[in-house]
CSV table of N, CA, C and O in Angstrom, one decimal:
chain,number,residue,atom,x,y,z
L,1,GLN,N,0.7,-1.2,0.2
L,1,GLN,CA,0.1,-0.1,0.1
L,1,GLN,C,1.2,1.1,-0.1
L,1,GLN,O,1.6,1.5,1.1
L,2,VAL,N,0.4,2.1,-0.8
L,2,VAL,CA,1.4,3.3,-1.3
L,2,VAL,C,1.2,4.7,-0.1
L,2,VAL,O,-0.2,4.6,0.2
L,3,GLN,N,2.2,4.9,0.7
L,3,GLN,CA,1.8,5.8,1.6
L,3,GLN,C,2.5,7.1,1.5
L,3,GLN,O,4.0,6.7,1.6
L,4,ALA,N,1.9,8.3,1.4
L,4,ALA,CA,3.0,9.6,1.4
L,4,ALA,C,2.5,10.4,2.7
L,4,ALA,O,1.6,10.5,3.0
L,5,VAL,N,3.9,11.0,3.4
L,5,VAL,CA,3.7,11.6,4.7
L,5,VAL,C,4.6,13.4,3.9
L,5,VAL,O,5.6,12.7,4.2
L,6,GLU,N,3.7,13.8,4.0
L,6,GLU,CA,4.2,15.5,3.9
L,6,GLU,C,4.5,15.8,5.1
L,6,GLU,O,3.8,16.2,6.1
L,7,SER,N,5.4,16.8,5.0
L,7,SER,CA,5.8,17.9,6.5
L,7,SER,C,6.6,19.0,5.6
L,7,SER,O,6.8,19.4,4.6
L,8,GLY,N,6.9,19.7,6.7
L,8,GLY,CA,7.2,21.1,6.3
L,8,GLY,C,6.8,22.4,6.2
L,8,GLY,O,7.0,23.2,6.2
L,9,GLY,N,5.5,22.3,6.2
L,9,GLY,CA,4.7,23.6,6.3
L,9,GLY,C,4.4,24.3,7.3
L,9,GLY,O,5.1,24.0,8.3
L,10,GLY,N,3.9,25.5,7.3
L,10,GLY,CA,3.9,26.4,8.0
L,10,GLY,C,3.3,27.8,7.8
L,10,GLY,O,2.9,27.9,7.0
L,11,LEU,N,3.5,28.7,9.1
L,11,LEU,CA,3.0,29.7,8.4
L,11,LEU,C,4.1,31.0,8.2
L,11,LEU,O,5.2,31.0,9.1
L,12,VAL,N,4.4,31.6,7.2
L,12,VAL,CA,5.7,32.4,6.9
L,12,VAL,C,4.7,33.6,6.1
L,12,VAL,O,3.5,33.6,5.5
L,13,GLN,N,5.6,34.7,6.5
L,13,GLN,CA,5.3,35.8,5.5
L,13,GLN,C,5.3,35.7,4.1
L,13,GLN,O,6.0,35.2,3.5
L,14,ALA,N,4.7,36.7,3.6
L,14,ALA,CA,5.1,36.9,2.1
L,14,ALA,C,6.4,37.3,1.6
L,14,ALA,O,6.9,38.1,2.4
L,15,GLY,N,6.8,36.6,1.0
L,15,GLY,CA,8.2,36.8,0.6
L,15,GLY,C,9.1,35.6,1.3
L,15,GLY,O,10.9,35.7,0.8
L,16,GLY,N,8.6,34.9,2.1
L,16,GLY,CA,9.2,34.0,2.5
L,16,GLY,C,9.8,33.1,2.4
L,16,GLY,O,9.1,32.6,0.9
L,17,SER,N,10.3,31.7,2.7
L,17,SER,CA,10.6,30.4,2.0
L,17,SER,C,10.0,29.5,3.2
L,17,SER,O,10.3,29.6,4.3
L,18,LEU,N,9.9,28.3,2.2
L,18,LEU,CA,9.5,27.1,3.1
L,18,LEU,C,10.2,26.0,2.1
L,18,LEU,O,10.2,26.0,1.1
L,19,ARG,N,10.6,24.7,2.9
L,19,ARG,CA,11.0,23.5,2.2
L,19,ARG,C,9.8,22.2,2.8
L,19,ARG,O,10.1,21.8,4.0
L,20,LEU,N,9.3,21.9,1.8
L,20,LEU,CA,8.0,20.9,1.8
L,20,LEU,C,9.2,19.3,1.8
L,20,LEU,O,9.7,19.5,0.6
L,21,SER,N,8.5,18.3,2.7
L,21,SER,CA,9.6,17.1,2.6
L,21,SER,C,8.3,16.2,2.3
L,21,SER,O,7.0,16.3,2.8
L,22,CYS,N,8.1,15.3,1.6
L,22,CYS,CA,7.5,14.0,1.5
L,22,CYS,C,8.3,12.7,1.4
L,22,CYS,O,8.9,12.4,0.6
L,23,THR,N,8.1,11.8,2.4
L,23,THR,CA,8.5,10.6,2.3
L,23,THR,C,7.4,9.3,2.0
L,23,THR,O,6.6,9.3,2.7
L,24,VAL,N,7.5,8.6,1.0
L,24,VAL,CA,7.0,7.6,0.4
L,24,VAL,C,7.2,5.9,0.6
L,24,VAL,O,8.4,5.9,0.4
L,25,SER,N,6.3,5.3,1.0
L,25,SER,CA,6.7,4.2,1.2
L,25,SER,C,5.5,3.1,0.5
L,25,SER,O,4.7,3.8,-0.3
L,26,GLY,N,6.0,2.1,0.6
L,26,GLY,CA,5.0,0.9,-0.3
L,26,GLY,C,5.4,0.8,-1.8
L,26,GLY,O,4.6,0.2,-2.3
L,27,LEU,N,6.2,1.3,-2.2
L,27,LEU,CA,6.7,1.2,-3.6
L,27,LEU,C,8.4,1.5,-3.6
L,27,LEU,O,8.7,2.0,-2.9
L,28,VAL,N,8.8,0.8,-4.9
L,28,VAL,CA,10.1,1.2,-5.5
L,28,VAL,C,10.4,2.3,-5.7
L,28,VAL,O,10.0,3.0,-6.7
L,29,PHE,N,10.7,3.7,-4.7
L,29,PHE,CA,10.3,4.7,-5.1
L,29,PHE,C,11.4,5.2,-6.2
L,29,PHE,O,11.2,6.3,-6.8
L,30,GLY,N,12.1,5.2,-6.2
L,30,GLY,CA,13.0,5.0,-7.5
L,30,GLY,C,12.7,4.8,-9.0
L,30,GLY,O,13.5,5.4,-9.9
L,31,ASP,N,11.5,4.4,-9.0
L,31,ASP,CA,11.2,3.7,-10.2
L,31,ASP,C,9.9,4.8,-10.5
L,31,ASP,O,9.3,4.5,-11.8
L,32,VAL,N,9.4,5.4,-9.5
L,32,VAL,CA,8.6,6.3,-10.2
L,32,VAL,C,8.5,7.5,-10.2
L,32,VAL,O,9.5,8.3,-9.5
L,33,ASN,N,7.7,8.5,-11.1
L,33,ASN,CA,7.6,9.7,-10.9
L,33,ASN,C,7.0,10.4,-9.8
L,33,ASN,O,6.0,9.8,-9.4
L,34,MET,N,7.2,11.6,-9.2
L,34,MET,CA,6.6,12.3,-8.3
L,34,MET,C,6.2,13.4,-8.8
L,34,MET,O,6.8,14.4,-9.4
L,35,GLY,N,4.7,14.1,-7.9
L,35,GLY,CA,4.5,15.4,-8.0
L,35,GLY,C,3.9,15.9,-6.8
L,35,GLY,O,3.7,15.2,-5.8
L,36,TRP,N,4.1,17.3,-7.0
L,36,TRP,CA,3.7,18.2,-6.0
L,36,TRP,C,2.3,18.5,-6.4
L,36,TRP,O,2.2,19.1,-7.4
L,37,PHE,N,1.0,18.8,-5.6
L,37,PHE,CA,0.1,19.4,-5.8
L,37,PHE,C,-0.5,19.8,-4.7
L,37,PHE,O,0.0,19.8,-3.4
L,38,ARG,N,-1.3,21.0,-4.7
L,38,ARG,CA,-2.0,21.9,-3.5
L,38,ARG,C,-3.3,22.2,-3.7
L,38,ARG,O,-3.8,21.9,-5.1
L,39,GLN,N,-4.3,22.4,-2.6
L,39,GLN,CA,-5.7,22.3,-2.7
L,39,GLN,C,-5.8,23.7,-1.7
L,39,GLN,O,-5.5,23.5,-0.6
L,40,ALA,N,-6.4,24.7,-2.2
L,40,ALA,CA,-6.6,26.2,-1.4
L,40,ALA,C,-8.2,25.9,-1.2
L,40,ALA,O,-8.7,25.0,-1.8
L,41,PRO,N,-8.5,26.3,-0.1
L,41,PRO,CA,-9.9,26.3,0.4
L,41,PRO,C,-11.0,27.1,-0.3
L,41,PRO,O,-11.0,27.7,-1.2
L,42,GLY,N,-12.1,26.1,-1.0
L,42,GLY,CA,-12.6,26.4,-2.0
L,42,GLY,C,-12.2,26.2,-3.5
L,42,GLY,O,-13.1,26.5,-4.4
L,43,LYS,N,-11.6,25.7,-3.6
L,43,LYS,CA,-10.4,25.6,-4.8
L,43,LYS,C,-10.4,23.9,-5.0
L,43,LYS,O,-10.2,23.0,-4.1
L,44,GLU,N,-10.3,23.8,-6.3
L,44,GLU,CA,-9.8,22.4,-7.0
L,44,GLU,C,-8.2,22.2,-6.9
L,44,GLU,O,-7.6,23.1,-6.7
L,45,ARG,N,-7.9,20.9,-6.4
L,45,ARG,CA,-6.7,20.7,-6.6
L,45,ARG,C,-5.8,20.6,-7.6
L,45,ARG,O,-6.7,20.5,-8.6
L,46,GLU,N,-4.6,21.1,-7.6
L,46,GLU,CA,-3.8,21.6,-9.1
L,46,GLU,C,-2.6,21.6,-8.7
L,46,GLU,O,-1.9,20.9,-7.9
L,47,GLY,N,-1.7,20.9,-10.0
L,47,GLY,CA,-0.4,20.5,-10.0
L,47,GLY,C,0.3,21.9,-9.6
L,47,GLY,O,0.1,22.7,-10.0
L,48,VAL,N,1.6,21.7,-9.1
L,48,VAL,CA,2.5,22.7,-8.8
L,48,VAL,C,3.9,22.2,-9.2
L,48,VAL,O,4.2,23.1,-10.3
L,49,ALA,N,4.2,20.8,-9.6
L,49,ALA,CA,5.7,20.3,-10.0
L,49,ALA,C,5.9,19.1,-10.0
L,49,ALA,O,5.0,18.3,-9.1
L,50,CYS,N,6.3,18.5,-11.1
L,50,CYS,CA,7.0,17.1,-11.0
L,50,CYS,C,8.3,16.9,-11.2
L,50,CYS,O,8.5,17.7,-11.9
L,51,ILE,N,8.9,15.6,-11.1
L,51,ILE,CA,10.0,15.4,-11.2
L,51,ILE,C,10.2,13.7,-11.9
L,51,ILE,O,9.5,13.0,-11.2
L,52,ASP,N,10.9,13.5,-12.7
L,52,ASP,CA,11.1,12.1,-13.1
L,52,ASP,C,11.9,11.5,-12.1
L,52,ASP,O,12.4,11.9,-11.1
L,53,TRP,N,11.8,9.9,-12.6
L,53,TRP,CA,12.5,8.8,-11.7
L,53,TRP,C,13.9,9.1,-11.4
L,53,TRP,O,14.2,8.8,-10.3
L,54,THR,N,14.5,9.8,-12.4
L,54,THR,CA,15.9,10.1,-12.3
L,54,THR,C,16.5,11.4,-11.5
L,54,THR,O,17.6,11.6,-11.1
L,55,GLY,N,15.2,12.2,-11.4
L,55,GLY,CA,15.5,13.7,-10.9
L,55,GLY,C,16.1,14.6,-11.7
L,55,GLY,O,16.5,15.6,-11.4
L,56,THR,N,16.2,14.2,-13.0
L,56,THR,CA,16.6,15.1,-14.3
L,56,THR,C,15.6,16.2,-14.9
L,56,THR,O,16.1,16.9,-15.6
L,57,ILE,N,14.6,15.5,-14.7
L,57,ILE,CA,13.7,16.2,-15.4
L,57,ILE,C,12.5,17.0,-14.6
L,57,ILE,O,11.6,16.1,-13.9
L,58,GLU,N,12.4,18.4,-14.5
L,58,GLU,CA,11.2,19.1,-13.6
L,58,GLU,C,10.5,19.8,-14.4
L,58,GLU,O,10.8,20.2,-15.6
L,59,THR,N,9.0,19.9,-13.9
L,59,THR,CA,8.2,20.4,-14.6
L,59,THR,C,7.5,21.5,-13.6
L,59,THR,O,7.3,20.7,-12.7
L,60,TYR,N,7.3,22.6,-14.2
L,60,TYR,CA,6.2,23.4,-13.0
L,60,TYR,C,4.9,24.1,-13.9
L,60,TYR,O,5.2,24.6,-14.7
L,61,ALA,N,4.2,24.8,-12.8
L,61,ALA,CA,2.9,25.1,-13.4
L,61,ALA,C,3.2,26.6,-13.6
L,61,ALA,O,4.5,27.2,-13.0
L,62,ASP,N,2.8,26.9,-14.5
L,62,ASP,CA,2.9,28.5,-14.7
L,62,ASP,C,3.0,29.4,-13.5
L,62,ASP,O,3.7,30.8,-13.6
L,63,PHE,N,2.1,29.3,-12.5
L,63,PHE,CA,2.2,30.1,-11.6
L,63,PHE,C,3.5,29.8,-10.5
L,63,PHE,O,3.5,31.0,-9.7
L,64,VAL,N,4.3,29.3,-10.9
L,64,VAL,CA,5.6,28.8,-10.0
L,64,VAL,C,6.4,30.0,-10.3
L,64,VAL,O,6.9,30.7,-9.6
L,65,GLU,N,6.4,30.4,-11.8
L,65,GLU,CA,7.6,31.4,-11.9
L,65,GLU,C,8.6,31.6,-11.7
L,65,GLU,O,9.3,32.4,-11.1
L,66,GLY,N,9.5,30.5,-11.8
L,66,GLY,CA,10.7,30.1,-11.2
L,66,GLY,C,11.0,30.1,-9.5
L,66,GLY,O,12.2,30.4,-9.3
L,67,ARG,N,10.1,30.2,-8.8
L,67,ARG,CA,10.0,30.4,-7.5
L,67,ARG,C,10.1,29.7,-6.5
L,67,ARG,O,10.7,29.2,-5.2
L,68,PHE,N,10.1,28.1,-7.3
L,68,PHE,CA,9.9,26.6,-6.5
L,68,PHE,C,11.0,25.8,-7.2
L,68,PHE,O,11.1,25.9,-8.3
L,69,ALA,N,11.5,25.0,-6.4
L,69,ALA,CA,12.3,23.7,-6.8
L,69,ALA,C,12.1,22.9,-6.3
L,69,ALA,O,12.1,22.4,-5.1
L,70,ILE,N,11.6,21.6,-7.0
L,70,ILE,CA,11.4,20.2,-7.0
L,70,ILE,C,12.5,19.3,-7.0
L,70,ILE,O,13.7,19.3,-7.9
L,71,SER,N,12.9,18.6,-5.8
L,71,SER,CA,14.0,17.5,-6.2
L,71,SER,C,13.6,16.3,-5.4
L,71,SER,O,12.3,16.5,-4.8
L,72,ARG,N,14.6,15.2,-5.6
L,72,ARG,CA,14.4,13.9,-4.7
L,72,ARG,C,15.7,13.3,-4.2
L,72,ARG,O,16.9,13.5,-4.7
L,73,ASP,N,15.6,12.7,-3.4
L,73,ASP,CA,16.5,11.6,-2.8
L,73,ASP,C,16.3,10.0,-3.0
L,73,ASP,O,15.1,10.1,-2.0
L,74,ASN,N,16.5,9.6,-3.7
L,74,ASN,CA,16.0,8.4,-3.9
L,74,ASN,C,16.3,7.4,-3.2
L,74,ASN,O,16.0,6.3,-2.5
L,75,ALA,N,17.7,7.5,-2.3
L,75,ALA,CA,17.9,6.8,-1.6
L,75,ALA,C,17.3,6.8,0.0
L,75,ALA,O,17.2,5.9,0.9
L,76,ASN,N,16.7,8.0,0.1
L,76,ASN,CA,15.8,8.0,1.0
L,76,ASN,C,14.4,8.1,1.1
L,76,ASN,O,13.4,8.8,2.0
L,77,ASN,N,13.8,7.8,-0.1
L,77,ASN,CA,12.6,7.8,-0.5
L,77,ASN,C,11.9,9.1,-0.1
L,77,ASN,O,10.4,9.1,0.2
L,78,THR,N,12.2,10.3,-0.6
L,78,THR,CA,11.9,11.7,-0.3
L,78,THR,C,12.0,12.5,-1.4
L,78,THR,O,12.9,12.5,-2.0
L,79,VAL,N,10.9,13.2,-1.7
L,79,VAL,CA,10.9,14.3,-2.5
L,79,VAL,C,10.7,15.7,-1.9
L,79,VAL,O,10.1,15.7,-1.1
L,80,TYR,N,11.2,16.5,-2.5
L,80,TYR,CA,11.4,18.0,-1.6
L,80,TYR,C,10.5,19.1,-2.9
L,80,TYR,O,10.8,18.8,-3.7
L,81,LEU,N,10.2,19.8,-2.0
L,81,LEU,CA,9.7,21.2,-2.8
L,81,LEU,C,10.4,22.5,-2.1
L,81,LEU,O,9.8,22.7,-0.9
L,82,GLN,N,11.1,23.2,-2.5
L,82,GLN,CA,11.8,24.3,-2.1
L,82,GLN,C,10.7,25.5,-2.8
L,82,GLN,O,10.6,25.8,-4.0
L,83,MET,N,10.6,26.2,-1.4
L,83,MET,CA,9.4,27.4,-1.8
L,83,MET,C,10.2,28.7,-1.9
L,83,MET,O,10.3,28.9,-0.3
L,84,ASN,N,10.2,29.7,-2.6
L,84,ASN,CA,11.0,31.0,-2.2
L,84,ASN,C,10.0,32.2,-2.8
L,84,ASN,O,9.0,31.6,-3.6
L,85,ASN,N,10.1,33.3,-2.1
L,85,ASN,CA,9.3,34.4,-2.1
L,85,ASN,C,7.7,34.3,-2.5
L,85,ASN,O,7.3,33.9,-3.5
L,86,LEU,N,7.7,33.4,-1.5
L,86,LEU,CA,6.0,33.0,-1.5
L,86,LEU,C,4.8,34.1,-1.2
L,86,LEU,O,5.4,35.2,-0.9
L,87,LYS,N,4.2,34.1,-2.0
L,87,LYS,CA,2.7,35.1,-2.1
L,87,LYS,C,1.6,34.3,-1.2
L,87,LYS,O,1.5,32.9,-1.0
L,88,SER,N,0.5,35.7,-1.0
L,88,SER,CA,-0.8,34.9,-0.3
L,88,SER,C,-1.1,33.9,-1.1
L,88,SER,O,-2.1,33.2,-0.4
L,89,GLU,N,-1.4,33.9,-2.3
L,89,GLU,CA,-2.1,32.8,-3.2
L,89,GLU,C,-1.4,31.7,-3.3
L,89,GLU,O,-1.8,30.7,-3.4
L,90,ASP,N,-0.3,31.5,-2.8
L,90,ASP,CA,0.3,30.2,-2.5
L,90,ASP,C,-0.5,29.3,-1.3
L,90,ASP,O,-0.2,28.4,-1.1
L,91,THR,N,-1.2,29.9,-0.5
L,91,THR,CA,-1.4,29.7,0.7
L,91,THR,C,-2.5,28.1,0.5
L,91,THR,O,-3.3,28.3,-0.3
L,92,ALA,N,-2.7,27.1,0.9
L,92,ALA,CA,-3.2,25.9,0.4
L,92,ALA,C,-2.4,24.6,1.3
L,92,ALA,O,-1.3,24.8,2.2
L,93,MET,N,-3.2,23.3,1.4
L,93,MET,CA,-2.6,22.3,1.7
L,93,MET,C,-1.7,21.7,0.5
L,93,MET,O,-2.3,21.9,-0.8
L,94,TYR,N,-0.7,21.4,0.7
L,94,TYR,CA,0.3,20.8,-0.4
L,94,TYR,C,0.6,19.3,0.0
L,94,TYR,O,0.6,18.8,1.1
L,95,TYR,N,0.2,18.5,-1.5
L,95,TYR,CA,0.4,17.0,-1.2
L,95,TYR,C,1.7,16.6,-2.3
L,95,TYR,O,1.6,17.1,-3.1
L,96,CYS,N,2.1,15.0,-1.8
L,96,CYS,CA,2.8,14.6,-3.0
L,96,CYS,C,2.2,13.5,-3.2
L,96,CYS,O,1.8,12.6,-2.5
L,97,ILE,N,2.5,13.1,-4.5
L,97,ILE,CA,1.7,11.3,-5.0
L,97,ILE,C,2.3,11.2,-6.1
L,97,ILE,O,3.0,11.9,-6.9
L,98,PRO,N,2.6,9.8,-6.2
L,98,PRO,CA,3.5,8.8,-7.5
L,98,PRO,C,2.5,9.7,-8.9
L,98,PRO,O,1.4,10.0,-8.5
L,99,VAL,N,3.2,9.8,-9.8
L,99,VAL,CA,2.5,10.0,-10.8
L,99,VAL,C,3.0,9.5,-12.3
L,99,VAL,O,4.2,9.0,-12.4
L,100,ALA,N,2.0,9.4,-13.1
L,100,ALA,CA,2.7,8.4,-14.3
L,100,ALA,C,3.1,8.6,-15.2
L,100,ALA,O,4.0,8.3,-16.2
L,101,PHE,N,3.3,10.5,-15.5
L,101,PHE,CA,3.7,10.9,-16.5
L,101,PHE,C,5.0,12.2,-16.0
L,101,PHE,O,4.7,12.8,-14.9
L,102,ILE,N,5.2,12.8,-17.0
L,102,ILE,CA,6.2,13.8,-16.8
L,102,ILE,C,6.1,14.9,-17.6
L,102,ILE,O,5.0,14.2,-18.3
L,103,GLY,N,6.5,16.0,-17.5
L,103,GLY,CA,6.0,17.2,-18.4
L,103,GLY,C,4.7,17.6,-18.1
L,103,GLY,O,4.2,17.7,-16.5
L,104,THR,N,3.9,18.5,-18.6
L,104,THR,CA,2.8,19.1,-18.4
L,104,THR,C,2.0,17.9,-18.1
L,104,THR,O,0.8,18.3,-17.1
L,105,ARG,N,1.9,16.9,-18.6
L,105,ARG,CA,0.7,15.7,-18.1
L,105,ARG,C,1.0,15.4,-16.7
L,105,ARG,O,0.4,15.2,-16.1
L,106,GLY,N,2.1,15.4,-16.1
L,106,GLY,CA,2.3,15.2,-14.8
L,106,GLY,C,2.0,16.0,-13.9
L,106,GLY,O,1.7,15.8,-12.7
L,107,LEU,N,1.5,17.2,-14.3
L,107,LEU,CA,0.9,17.9,-13.7
L,107,LEU,C,-0.6,17.9,-13.1
L,107,LEU,O,-1.5,18.4,-12.6
L,108,ARG,N,-1.2,17.0,-14.2
L,108,ARG,CA,-2.9,16.8,-14.1
L,108,ARG,C,-2.8,15.9,-12.7
L,108,ARG,O,-2.2,15.2,-12.3
L,109,VAL,N,-3.9,16.1,-12.1
L,109,VAL,CA,-4.4,15.7,-10.9
L,109,VAL,C,-4.5,14.2,-10.9
L,109,VAL,O,-5.6,13.8,-11.6
L,110,PRO,N,-3.8,13.3,-10.4
L,110,PRO,CA,-4.1,12.0,-10.8
L,110,PRO,C,-5.2,11.1,-9.8
L,110,PRO,O,-5.4,11.8,-8.9
L,111,GLU,N,-6.1,10.3,-10.6
L,111,GLU,CA,-7.0,9.4,-9.7
L,111,GLU,C,-6.1,8.5,-9.0
L,111,GLU,O,-5.7,7.5,-9.5
L,112,SER,N,-6.3,8.6,-7.5
L,112,SER,CA,-5.7,7.5,-6.7
L,112,SER,C,-6.1,7.9,-5.1
L,112,SER,O,-6.6,9.0,-4.8
L,113,ASN,N,-5.7,6.8,-4.6
L,113,ASN,CA,-6.2,6.4,-3.2
L,113,ASN,C,-5.2,6.3,-2.1
L,113,ASN,O,-5.3,6.3,-1.0
L,114,ALA,N,-4.2,7.0,-2.7
L,114,ALA,CA,-3.0,6.8,-2.6
L,114,ALA,C,-2.6,8.6,-1.8
L,114,ALA,O,-1.2,8.8,-1.1
L,115,TRP,N,-3.1,9.5,-1.7
L,115,TRP,CA,-3.3,10.7,-1.2
L,115,TRP,C,-3.1,10.7,0.3
L,115,TRP,O,-3.5,10.1,0.8
L,116,GLY,N,-2.1,11.6,0.4
L,116,GLY,CA,-1.6,11.8,2.3
L,116,GLY,C,-2.8,12.7,2.9
L,116,GLY,O,-3.5,13.3,2.0
L,117,LYS,N,-2.2,12.9,4.1
L,117,LYS,CA,-2.9,14.1,4.8
L,117,LYS,C,-2.5,15.3,4.5
L,117,LYS,O,-3.1,16.5,4.7
L,118,GLY,N,-1.3,15.9,3.6
L,118,GLY,CA,-0.9,16.8,3.0
L,118,GLY,C,0.0,17.4,4.2
L,118,GLY,O,0.0,17.2,5.6
L,119,THR,N,0.2,18.7,3.9
L,119,THR,CA,1.0,19.6,5.0
L,119,THR,C,0.5,21.2,4.5
L,119,THR,O,0.4,21.6,3.7
L,120,GLN,N,0.1,21.9,5.6
L,120,GLN,CA,-0.7,23.2,5.5
L,120,GLN,C,0.5,24.3,5.1
L,120,GLN,O,1.6,24.6,6.2
L,121,VAL,N,0.5,25.1,4.2
L,121,VAL,CA,1.0,26.3,3.9
L,121,VAL,C,0.6,27.6,4.3
L,121,VAL,O,-0.7,27.5,2.8
L,122,THR,N,0.6,28.5,4.8
L,122,THR,CA,-0.1,29.5,5.1
L,122,THR,C,0.8,31.1,4.8
L,122,THR,O,1.8,31.0,5.6
L,123,VAL,N,0.4,31.6,3.8
L,123,VAL,CA,1.4,32.9,3.7
L,123,VAL,C,0.6,34.1,4.1
L,123,VAL,O,-0.5,34.4,3.6
L,124,SER,N,0.8,34.7,5.0
L,124,SER,CA,0.5,36.1,5.4
L,124,SER,C,0.9,37.4,4.6
L,124,SER,O,2.0,37.0,4.1
L,125,LEU,N,0.1,38.1,4.4
L,125,LEU,CA,0.9,39.6,3.9
L,125,LEU,C,1.6,40.3,4.5
L,125,LEU,O,1.4,40.2,6.0
C-alpha cells in the first residue's frame, strides 16, 4: 500500500521560504515519477511541480514563475519542494503523490487513493 507523508509546512510571511518534504513507502521509490499538488479552500486541487524518476526532468506550473524547486533523494524515498518568495495565493494544503507522466501531463491531478494528509502552507501578507 502506497503511503505518502508530507511535512515542512507552516505559517510564513509573504516573501518568505519553506521547504516541504514528502516520504513515500509501499513502492520502489526510485522507479516512479513524483508530483506536488496543492488545494486551497474552495478551489480544486492543482498541480505544482513534478519530477521524473531520475531526478533530472522537472516541470512546473505557470504560476510558480521560477520561485519553487522540486528535487528528490531516492536513497531516502523523499521528494522535496523548495518554495521561495511565497505569495498569499500560495496558501493551500500541499500533497505529494506518484504520477504516471512527466512534463505537463504530470501536473494533471491523478485519480488515486494514495493521497496523504498533506501539509498546510499559510502565507500572510
